[in-house]
Amino acid sequence: MQHTLSVLVENKPGVLTRVTSLFARRGFNIDSLAVGPTEDPTLSRITIVVNAENTPLEQVTKQLHKLINVIKVQDLDPGEMVDRELVLFKVNAPPERRHEIIEVANVFRGKIVDVGKNSLTIEATGAGDKLAAMEDLFRAYGIKEIARTGKIALSRGLREQ
Amino acid sequence: MRVNGAQALVKALEAEGVDVMFGYPGGVALPIYDAIWDSGQLRHVLVRHEQGAAHAADGYARATGKTGVCLVTSGPGATNTVTGIANAYMDSIPMVVLTAQVATSVLGTDAFQEVDISGITLPITKHNFLVKNAADLPEVIKQAFHIASTGRPGPVLVDIPVDVSKGEIASFRYPETVGIPGYKPTTRGHAKQVKQAAELIAKARKPMLYAGGGVIASGAAKELKELAELMQLPVTTTLMGKGGFPEDHYLYVGMPGMHGPKYTNYAMTETDLLIAVGVRFDDRVTGKLQTFASKSKIIHVDIDPAEIGKNKPVDVPIVGDARNVLAAITAELRKMAAEPRTEKWMRVIDEWRRRFPLHYHREGAALLPQHVVERIDALTAGRDVVVATEVGQNQMWACQYHKVLGPRTWLSSGGLGTMGYGLPAAIGAQAGRPGSLVIDIAGDGSIQMKSQELATARIYDLPVKVVILNNGFLGMVRQWQELFYDRHYSQSVLSQQVPDFVKLAEAYDWLGLRVTQPGEVDEALVRAFEHDGPALVDCRVEPEENVYPMVAPGGSVDEMLGGIPGGPISDMLDEELLTEVWE
């Protein structure tokens, strides 16, 4: 089962290594990882997507808590979180097919961020299924390159007290 | 007053109350060694190998309850401590390891004697620091000692580049408090769960206390005894928990697991309530997990939430310090006016104790290792004695035949099983407890892994005693080869004659004695123990003696090889007596 962990850590050198090496050591494969500072510049948030059964994941979460630089670990409930990922698609686009591709991008509210002689680069954000659908459609034209940020997520506001 | 980083470090160590540290100098450690030269308080013990420094700091910590400190140089000095750090990590021993490092300006350039020791020790330290500014040193040292000694203790490494030790600080001020936002160990057990535990204990017919290293670490021996005596609960202590409960007590039922007595493992299998305190359900204790304590409800008390439910699902989890939680459970039971109801259960256990005691063939003329340990135990009775062990058969015989009576008098490498641990650990313990009789029960294989520390003991007048159960084999390896590998003694044959341990002892200006007959044991041991300085006794024991009973690796703990014949638990129950227990 896929879990999205939101890990609040001290913004210090080496902390990311401590977190990721723990996953490797305990035999977990990280599907995606995104990290950046938070509203408090001394803290960073690491969003980790990992595929794991509940019991071993609970063990790794507890081990994460034990890292001195880790402040908080949340296993986000898929029903109660907002998650986004940003993807850049560089798609094969000979001049005669550009319009089609732009239309597809528009349907998904993608943005054209670069136009080359034979390619278009489209920026898209969203949840995983939407981005997967886009990727599927672009594949018909030939995708030259993909870069993705990894998922970031926050729990929804209704959980606030 | 302006000080440099090294001086600030030494002042910080003094402020932490460090009286002795173990180490070995080298290039980039020199500024620190210069500051130590000037210190009146810090006593430094120069070892002969950095692994010895780490084990000595570990032994010091186990024997005194204080945080052990060692100091080494960069590169090979640092990597030589790795085994010692891993050993302390596995056994949750508070230790601060100071490593010197190349200058920050050349970090990451493969400079001479540069190694990324904080990277290397990431998985074997509770935490580690790479200090980049001299001004940060006091705060980092404060945090290092705090992290090492609180919560679940463990080793903390501080890597100090040479320009940081040389760098100037305007004035030294040691922080009084620590603020680490992500580190707040839970020490008080949840009241509701404590109550639930007390209720289970009050109504259990066949309870067992299963106590481990957490009882020693939290200083809970008194609280454990109070609870056990109040409810008349039988107690087992793990290898790490030895000393947490007096082994001459009626309620003491041995060490469980692979080489535990049969009666202990029968009791662990038959129990209906396992009260696990400061233990981690290690595979050497549980054997096959599915059949371990499978008739039982489990209460698990540990300060580390990650240990609870790690190997075995738990009915009542209690995160907290063993001492606090045991006291709280006892108070709750008193409030409930709970009465002990284990009389019949103890009769079952007594019957097992009577039928299946630890056993070896005492009659013959051969010198047996068990006999040597029994004599050590008898000849040190009533004395302030600390026993260290090496790893292997010697360690298991020491577990079986030496009765540990109080906390912090037993030093043995549990989780990592580090050969070579015993001698340097004994040296560390002796440095921290000058008045105690410190004995290392050793094997001929293990002792050779760190025998260069014989020099350290002599030069610092640390009168440790080493008793070698010399069988000329890597005994435990040989035993497994005998039992599971068709007696193919592949690379497990040493030699009883080489080295000549008596000459080796004498080369280091120790008293060296040899024993080859059972009748010579007492005289040699007494001479060694009464000797003013360090002494070594080379006991040439029966080469192919095995440690029994034994649970085969991966087997159920009630199915044991060797010892007095007795089948699995299903055959061992006195039905009549058990029916009474259940009534």
PDB file of N, CA and C in Angstrom, chain B residues 480-558:
ATOM      1  N   TRP B 480      29.295 -25.682  16.861  1.00  0.00           N
ATOM      2  CA  TRP B 480      28.288 -25.653  15.777  1.00  0.00           C
ATOM      3  C   TRP B 480      28.709 -26.588  14.647  1.00  0.00           C
ATOM      4  N   GLN B 481      30.029 -26.609  14.380  1.00  0.00           N
ATOM      5  CA  GLN B 481      30.508 -27.495  13.306  1.00  0.00           C
ATOM      6  C   GLN B 481      30.293 -28.953  13.704  1.00  0.00           C
ATOM      7  N   GLU B 482      30.499 -29.228  15.006  1.00  0.00           N
ATOM      8  CA  GLU B 482      30.280 -30.595  15.472  1.00  0.00           C
ATOM      9  C   GLU B 482      28.811 -30.985  15.322  1.00  0.00           C
ATOM     10  N   LEU B 483      27.932 -30.060  15.674  1.00  0.00           N
ATOM     11  CA  LEU B 483      26.514 -30.401  15.721  1.00  0.00           C
ATOM     12  C   LEU B 483      25.807 -30.255  14.368  1.00  0.00           C
ATOM     13  N   PHE B 484      26.232 -29.294  13.577  1.00  0.00           N
ATOM     14  CA  PHE B 484      25.448 -28.994  12.366  1.00  0.00           C
ATOM     15  C   PHE B 484      26.239 -29.097  11.064  1.00  0.00           C
ATOM     16  N   TYR B 485      27.570 -29.301  11.157  1.00  0.00           N
ATOM     17  CA  TYR B 485      28.386 -29.370   9.936  1.00  0.00           C
ATOM     18  C   TYR B 485      29.282 -30.615   9.913  1.00  0.00           C
ATOM     19  N   ASP B 486      28.713 -31.758  10.359  1.00  0.00           N
ATOM     20  CA  ASP B 486      29.421 -33.039  10.263  1.00  0.00           C
ATOM     21  C   ASP B 486      30.839 -33.007  10.827  1.00  0.00           C
ATOM     22  N   ARG B 487      31.042 -32.306  11.911  1.00  0.00           N
ATOM     23  CA  ARG B 487      32.368 -32.249  12.535  1.00  0.00           C
ATOM     24  C   ARG B 487      33.458 -31.775  11.590  1.00  0.00           C
ATOM     25  N   HIS B 488      33.106 -30.961  10.640  1.00  0.00           N
ATOM     26  CA  HIS B 488      34.154 -30.368   9.802  1.00  0.00           C
ATOM     27  C   HIS B 488      34.696 -29.152  10.547  1.00  0.00           C
ATOM     28  N   TYR B 489      35.801 -29.332  11.222  1.00  0.00           N
ATOM     29  CA  TYR B 489      36.338 -28.228  12.026  1.00  0.00           C
ATOM     30  C   TYR B 489      37.119 -27.279  11.120  1.00  0.00           C
ATOM     31  N   SER B 490      36.367 -26.680  10.208  1.00  0.00           N
ATOM     32  CA  SER B 490      36.974 -25.831   9.200  1.00  0.00           C
ATOM     33  C   SER B 490      37.415 -24.516   9.821  1.00  0.00           C
ATOM     34  N   GLN B 491      38.707 -24.304   9.899  1.00  0.00           N
ATOM     35  CA  GLN B 491      39.307 -23.048  10.364  1.00  0.00           C
ATOM     36  C   GLN B 491      38.882 -22.650  11.770  1.00  0.00           C
ATOM     37  N   SER B 492      38.581 -23.638  12.609  1.00  0.00           N
ATOM     38  CA  SER B 492      38.229 -23.291  13.991  1.00  0.00           C
ATOM     39  C   SER B 492      39.265 -23.862  14.959  1.00  0.00           C
ATOM     40  N   VAL B 493      40.335 -24.445  14.412  1.00  0.00           N
ATOM     41  CA  VAL B 493      41.364 -25.052  15.254  1.00  0.00           C
ATOM     42  C   VAL B 493      42.450 -24.017  15.535  1.00  0.00           C
ATOM     43  N   LEU B 494      42.641 -23.708  16.812  1.00  0.00           N
ATOM     44  CA  LEU B 494      43.742 -22.811  17.193  1.00  0.00           C
ATOM     45  C   LEU B 494      44.851 -23.702  17.729  1.00  0.00           C
ATOM     46  N   SER B 495      45.331 -23.405  18.913  1.00  0.00           N
ATOM     47  CA  SER B 495      46.340 -24.270  19.527  1.00  0.00           C
ATOM     48  C   SER B 495      46.327 -23.961  21.009  1.00  0.00           C
ATOM     49  N   GLN B 496      46.396 -25.021  21.823  1.00  0.00           N
ATOM     50  CA  GLN B 496      46.450 -24.767  23.268  1.00  0.00           C
ATOM     51  C   GLN B 496      47.844 -24.302  23.695  1.00  0.00           C
ATOM     52  N   GLN B 497      48.839 -24.593  22.839  1.00  0.00           N
ATOM     53  CA  GLN B 497      50.222 -24.286  23.221  1.00  0.00           C
ATOM     54  C   GLN B 497      50.708 -22.937  22.683  1.00  0.00           C
ATOM     55  N   VAL B 498      50.147 -22.507  21.556  1.00  0.00           N
ATOM     56  CA  VAL B 498      50.617 -21.275  20.925  1.00  0.00           C
ATOM     57  C   VAL B 498      49.481 -20.247  20.909  1.00  0.00           C
ATOM     58  N   PRO B 499      49.646 -19.094  21.505  1.00  0.00           N
ATOM     59  CA  PRO B 499      50.832 -18.674  22.241  1.00  0.00           C
ATOM     60  C   PRO B 499      50.887 -19.334  23.616  1.00  0.00           C
ATOM     61  N   ASP B 500      52.038 -19.274  24.204  1.00  0.00           N
ATOM     62  CA  ASP B 500      52.182 -19.666  25.603  1.00  0.00           C
ATOM     63  C   ASP B 500      51.683 -18.464  26.424  1.00  0.00           C
ATOM     64  N   PHE B 501      50.448 -18.578  26.946  1.00  0.00           N
ATOM     65  CA  PHE B 501      49.837 -17.409  27.581  1.00  0.00           C
ATOM     66  C   PHE B 501      50.571 -16.979  28.847  1.00  0.00           C
ATOM     67  N   VAL B 502      51.220 -17.943  29.502  1.00  0.00           N
ATOM     68  CA  VAL B 502      51.970 -17.573  30.707  1.00  0.00           C
ATOM     69  C   VAL B 502      53.149 -16.678  30.324  1.00  0.00           C
ATOM     70  N   LYS B 503      53.844 -17.080  29.257  1.00  0.00           N
ATOM     71  CA  LYS B 503      54.954 -16.245  28.793  1.00  0.00           C
ATOM     72  C   LYS B 503      54.457 -14.904  28.277  1.00  0.00           C
ATOM     73  N   LEU B 504      53.315 -14.950  27.611  1.00  0.00           N
ATOM     74  CA  LEU B 504      52.746 -13.695  27.100  1.00  0.00           C
ATOM     75  C   LEU B 504      52.469 -12.753  28.274  1.00  0.00           C
ATOM     76  N   ALA B 505      51.862 -13.297  29.340  1.00  0.00           N
ATOM     77  CA  ALA B 505      51.588 -12.495  30.528  1.00  0.00           C
ATOM     78  C   ALA B 505      52.882 -11.928  31.088  1.00  0.00           C
ATOM     79  N   GLU B 506      53.874 -12.790  31.171  1.00  0.00           N
ATOM     80  CA  GLU B 506      55.144 -12.348  31.746  1.00  0.00           C
ATOM     81  C   GLU B 506      55.817 -11.288  30.871  1.00  0.00           C
ATOM     82  N   ALA B 507      55.645 -11.411  29.562  1.00  0.00           N
ATOM     83  CA  ALA B 507      56.220 -10.416  28.663  1.00  0.00           C
ATOM     84  C   ALA B 507      55.654  -9.023  28.951  1.00  0.00           C
ATOM     85  N   TYR B 508      54.399  -9.002  29.406  1.00  0.00           N
ATOM     86  CA  TYR B 508      53.769  -7.719  29.741  1.00  0.00           C
ATOM     87  C   TYR B 508      53.902  -7.409  31.241  1.00  0.00           C
ATOM     88  N   ASP B 509      54.761  -8.151  31.927  1.00  0.00           N
ATOM     89  CA  ASP B 509      54.985  -7.950  33.356  1.00  0.00           C
ATOM     90  C   ASP B 509      53.724  -8.219  34.176  1.00  0.00           C
ATOM     91  N   TRP B 510      52.936  -9.183  33.736  1.00  0.00           N
ATOM     92  CA  TRP B 510      51.812  -9.677  34.519  1.00  0.00           C
ATOM     93  C   TRP B 510      52.261 -10.933  35.271  1.00  0.00           C
ATOM     94  N   LEU B 511      51.499 -11.301  36.283  1.00  0.00           N
ATOM     95  CA  LEU B 511      51.657 -12.626  36.871  1.00  0.00           C
ATOM     96  C   LEU B 511      50.972 -13.610  35.925  1.00  0.00           C
ATOM     97  N   GLY B 512      51.692 -14.655  35.526  1.00  0.00           N
ATOM     98  CA  GLY B 512      51.105 -15.660  34.641  1.00  0.00           C
ATOM     99  C   GLY B 512      51.091 -17.013  35.314  1.00  0.00           C
ATOM    100  N   LEU B 513      49.946 -17.690  35.314  1.00  0.00           N
ATOM    101  CA  LEU B 513      49.837 -19.002  35.966  1.00  0.00           C
ATOM    102  C   LEU B 513      49.174 -19.976  35.016  1.00  0.00           C
ATOM    103  N   ARG B 514      49.520 -21.264  35.188  1.00  0.00           N
ATOM    104  CA  ARG B 514      48.890 -22.267  34.322  1.00  0.00           C
ATOM    105  C   ARG B 514      48.213 -23.329  35.162  1.00  0.00           C
ATOM    106  N   VAL B 515      47.055 -23.779  34.684  1.00  0.00           N
ATOM    107  CA  VAL B 515      46.309 -24.823  35.371  1.00  0.00           C
ATOM    108  C   VAL B 515      45.992 -25.915  34.357  1.00  0.00           C
ATOM    109  N   THR B 516      46.311 -27.165  34.709  1.00  0.00           N
ATOM    110  CA  THR B 516      45.970 -28.252  33.790  1.00  0.00           C
ATOM    111  C   THR B 516      45.114 -29.326  34.462  1.00  0.00           C
ATOM    112  N   GLN B 517      45.031 -29.298  35.809  1.00  0.00           N
ATOM    113  CA  GLN B 517      44.266 -30.308  36.560  1.00  0.00           C
ATOM    114  C   GLN B 517      43.187 -29.610  37.388  1.00  0.00           C
ATOM    115  N   PRO B 518      42.064 -30.316  37.582  1.00  0.00           N
ATOM    116  CA  PRO B 518      41.015 -29.698  38.415  1.00  0.00           C
ATOM    117  C   PRO B 518      41.534 -29.304  39.797  1.00  0.00           C
ATOM    118  N   GLY B 519      42.455 -30.106  40.341  1.00  0.00           N
ATOM    119  CA  GLY B 519      42.952 -29.847  41.685  1.00  0.00           C
ATOM    120  C   GLY B 519      43.791 -28.582  41.811  1.00  0.00           C
ATOM    121  N   GLU B 520      44.226 -28.030  40.669  1.00  0.00           N
ATOM    122  CA  GLU B 520      45.085 -26.844  40.729  1.00  0.00           C
ATOM    123  C   GLU B 520      44.318 -25.535  40.616  1.00  0.00           C
ATOM    124  N   VAL B 521      43.032 -25.661  40.341  1.00  0.00           N
ATOM    125  CA  VAL B 521      42.254 -24.466  40.010  1.00  0.00           C
ATOM    126  C   VAL B 521      42.216 -23.467  41.159  1.00  0.00           C
ATOM    127  N   ASP B 522      41.812 -23.947  42.339  1.00  0.00           N
ATOM    128  CA  ASP B 522      41.602 -23.025  43.460  1.00  0.00           C
ATOM    129  C   ASP B 522      42.859 -22.242  43.815  1.00  0.00           C
ATOM    130  N   GLU B 523      43.978 -22.976  43.887  1.00  0.00           N
ATOM    131  CA  GLU B 523      45.214 -22.327  44.309  1.00  0.00           C
ATOM    132  C   GLU B 523      45.603 -21.212  43.322  1.00  0.00           C
ATOM    133  N   ALA B 524      45.493 -21.546  42.045  1.00  0.00           N
ATOM    134  CA  ALA B 524      45.877 -20.558  41.028  1.00  0.00           C
ATOM    135  C   ALA B 524      44.942 -19.344  41.064  1.00  0.00           C
ATOM    136  N   LEU B 525      43.639 -19.607  41.195  1.00  0.00           N
ATOM    137  CA  LEU B 525      42.695 -18.487  41.206  1.00  0.00           C
ATOM    138  C   LEU B 525      42.936 -17.592  42.418  1.00  0.00           C
ATOM    139  N   VAL B 526      43.123 -18.224  43.566  1.00  0.00           N
ATOM    140  CA  VAL B 526      43.341 -17.431  44.775  1.00  0.00           C
ATOM    141  C   VAL B 526      44.608 -16.585  44.631  1.00  0.00           C
ATOM    142  N   ARG B 527      45.649 -17.216  44.111  1.00  0.00           N
ATOM    143  CA  ARG B 527      46.900 -16.457  43.918  1.00  0.00           C
ATOM    144  C   ARG B 527      46.688 -15.269  42.986  1.00  0.00           C
ATOM    145  N   ALA B 528      45.974 -15.521  41.910  1.00  0.00           N
ATOM    146  CA  ALA B 528      45.722 -14.443  40.940  1.00  0.00           C
ATOM    147  C   ALA B 528      44.892 -13.333  41.564  1.00  0.00           C
ATOM    148  N   PHE B 529      43.847 -13.723  42.296  1.00  0.00           N
ATOM    149  CA  PHE B 529      42.945 -12.711  42.866  1.00  0.00           C
ATOM    150  C   PHE B 529      43.637 -11.916  43.971  1.00  0.00           C
ATOM    151  N   GLU B 530      44.534 -12.588  44.700  1.00  0.00           N
ATOM    152  CA  GLU B 530      45.224 -11.893  45.793  1.00  0.00           C
ATOM    153  C   GLU B 530      46.425 -11.100  45.296  1.00  0.00           C
ATOM    154  N   HIS B 531      46.866 -11.366  44.081  1.00  0.00           N
ATOM    155  CA  HIS B 531      48.046 -10.684  43.542  1.00  0.00           C
ATOM    156  C   HIS B 531      47.779  -9.182  43.437  1.00  0.00           C
ATOM    157  N   ASP B 532      48.800  -8.430  43.759  1.00  0.00           N
ATOM    158  CA  ASP B 532      48.703  -6.978  43.791  1.00  0.00           C
ATOM    159  C   ASP B 532      48.411  -6.358  42.420  1.00  0.00           C
ATOM    160  N   GLY B 533      48.972  -6.947  41.388  1.00  0.00           N
ATOM    161  CA  GLY B 533      48.823  -6.385  40.048  1.00  0.00           C
ATOM    162  C   GLY B 533      47.965  -7.274  39.180  1.00  0.00           C
ATOM    163  N   PRO B 534      47.981  -7.027  37.872  1.00  0.00           N
ATOM    164  CA  PRO B 534      47.196  -7.856  36.964  1.00  0.00           C
ATOM    165  C   PRO B 534      47.742  -9.280  36.893  1.00  0.00           C
ATOM    166  N   ALA B 535      46.848 -10.221  36.725  1.00  0.00           N
ATOM    167  CA  ALA B 535      47.256 -11.618  36.690  1.00  0.00           C
ATOM    168  C   ALA B 535      46.443 -12.382  35.658  1.00  0.00           C
ATOM    169  N   LEU B 536      47.105 -13.348  35.027  1.00  0.00           N
ATOM    170  CA  LEU B 536      46.454 -14.159  34.003  1.00  0.00           C
ATOM    171  C   LEU B 536      46.571 -15.627  34.377  1.00  0.00           C
ATOM    172  N   VAL B 537      45.466 -16.356  34.252  1.00  0.00           N
ATOM    173  CA  VAL B 537      45.492 -17.792  34.532  1.00  0.00           C
ATOM    174  C   VAL B 537      45.111 -18.533  33.251  1.00  0.00           C
ATOM    175  N   ASP B 538      46.047 -19.310  32.744  1.00  0.00           N
ATOM    176  CA  ASP B 538      45.805 -20.073  31.520  1.00  0.00           C
ATOM    177  C   ASP B 538      45.295 -21.457  31.908  1.00  0.00           C
ATOM    178  N   CYS B 539      44.003 -21.691  31.739  1.00  0.00           N
ATOM    179  CA  CYS B 539      43.421 -22.982  32.111  1.00  0.00           C
ATOM    180  C   CYS B 539      43.312 -23.845  30.856  1.00  0.00           C
ATOM    181  N   ARG B 540      44.113 -24.879  30.800  1.00  0.00           N
ATOM    182  CA  ARG B 540      44.090 -25.771  29.629  1.00  0.00           C
ATOM    183  C   ARG B 540      42.938 -26.757  29.832  1.00  0.00           C
ATOM    184  N   VAL B 541      41.799 -26.421  29.316  1.00  0.00           N
ATOM    185  CA  VAL B 541      40.583 -27.197  29.596  1.00  0.00           C
ATOM    186  C   VAL B 541      40.352 -28.243  28.512  1.00  0.00           C
ATOM    187  N   GLU B 542      39.417 -29.136  28.806  1.00  0.00           N
ATOM    188  CA  GLU B 542      38.992 -30.173  27.866  1.00  0.00           C
ATOM    189  C   GLU B 542      38.630 -29.515  26.524  1.00  0.00           C
ATOM    190  N   PRO B 543      39.331 -29.898  25.437  1.00  0.00           N
ATOM    191  CA  PRO B 543      39.156 -29.153  24.183  1.00  0.00           C
ATOM    192  C   PRO B 543      37.748 -29.221  23.567  1.00  0.00           C
ATOM    193  N   GLU B 544      37.081 -30.401  23.676  1.00  0.00           N
ATOM    194  CA  GLU B 544      35.822 -30.515  22.929  1.00  0.00           C
ATOM    195  C   GLU B 544      34.595 -30.528  23.838  1.00  0.00           C
ATOM    196  N   GLU B 545      34.660 -29.783  24.913  1.00  0.00           N
ATOM    197  CA  GLU B 545      33.486 -29.672  25.779  1.00  0.00           C
ATOM    198  C   GLU B 545      32.476 -28.732  25.112  1.00  0.00           C
ATOM    199  N   ASN B 546      31.189 -29.092  25.201  1.00  0.00           N
ATOM    200  CA  ASN B 546      30.156 -28.250  24.588  1.00  0.00           C
ATOM    201  C   ASN B 546      29.340 -27.492  25.628  1.00  0.00           C
ATOM    202  N   VAL B 547      28.732 -26.413  25.179  1.00  0.00           N
ATOM    203  CA  VAL B 547      27.818 -25.655  26.037  1.00  0.00           C
ATOM    204  C   VAL B 547      26.423 -26.240  25.867  1.00  0.00           C
ATOM    205  N   TYR B 548      25.895 -26.789  26.951  1.00  0.00           N
ATOM    206  CA  TYR B 548      24.541 -27.336  26.932  1.00  0.00           C
ATOM    207  C   TYR B 548      23.775 -26.825  28.125  1.00  0.00           C
ATOM    208  N   PRO B 549      22.459 -26.807  28.066  1.00  0.00           N
ATOM    209  CA  PRO B 549      21.643 -27.162  26.909  1.00  0.00           C
ATOM    210  C   PRO B 549      21.775 -26.131  25.789  1.00  0.00           C
ATOM    211  N   MET B 550      21.223 -26.497  24.650  1.00  0.00           N
ATOM    212  CA  MET B 550      21.320 -25.600  23.504  1.00  0.00           C
ATOM    213  C   MET B 550      20.046 -25.694  22.678  1.00  0.00           C
ATOM    214  N   VAL B 551      19.527 -24.528  22.342  1.00  0.00           N
ATOM    215  CA  VAL B 551      18.405 -24.458  21.413  1.00  0.00           C
ATOM    216  C   VAL B 551      19.027 -24.336  20.022  1.00  0.00           C
ATOM    217  N   ALA B 552      18.654 -25.240  19.133  1.00  0.00           N
ATOM    218  CA  ALA B 552      19.214 -25.161  17.776  1.00  0.00           C
ATOM    219  C   ALA B 552      18.771 -23.847  17.147  1.00  0.00           C
ATOM    220  N   PRO B 553      19.654 -23.238  16.339  1.00  0.00           N
ATOM    221  CA  PRO B 553      19.294 -21.953  15.722  1.00  0.00           C
ATOM    222  C   PRO B 553      17.960 -22.063  14.979  1.00  0.00           C
ATOM    223  N   GLY B 554      17.045 -21.151  15.289  1.00  0.00           N
ATOM    224  CA  GLY B 554      15.737 -21.156  14.631  1.00  0.00           C
ATOM    225  C   GLY B 554      14.747 -22.121  15.241  1.00  0.00           C
ATOM    226  N   GLY B 555      15.173 -22.884  16.263  1.00  0.00           N
ATOM    227  CA  GLY B 555      14.276 -23.849  16.885  1.00  0.00           C
ATOM    228  C   GLY B 555      13.436 -23.219  17.989  1.00  0.00           C
ATOM    229  N   SER B 556      12.452 -23.990  18.477  1.00  0.00           N
ATOM    230  CA  SER B 556      11.648 -23.531  19.608  1.00  0.00           C
ATOM    231  C   SER B 556      12.463 -23.677  20.879  1.00  0.00           C
ATOM    232  N   VAL B 557      12.304 -22.728  21.806  1.00  0.00           N
ATOM    233  CA  VAL B 557      13.188 -22.738  22.973  1.00  0.00           C
ATOM    234  C   VAL B 557      12.930 -23.889  23.934  1.00  0.00           C
ATOM    235  N   ASP B 558      11.768 -24.564  23.809  1.00  0.00           N
ATOM    236  CA  ASP B 558      11.544 -25.689  24.719  1.00  0.00           C
ATOM    237  C   ASP B 558      12.114 -26.987  24.154  1.00  0.00           C
TER     238      ASP B 558
END
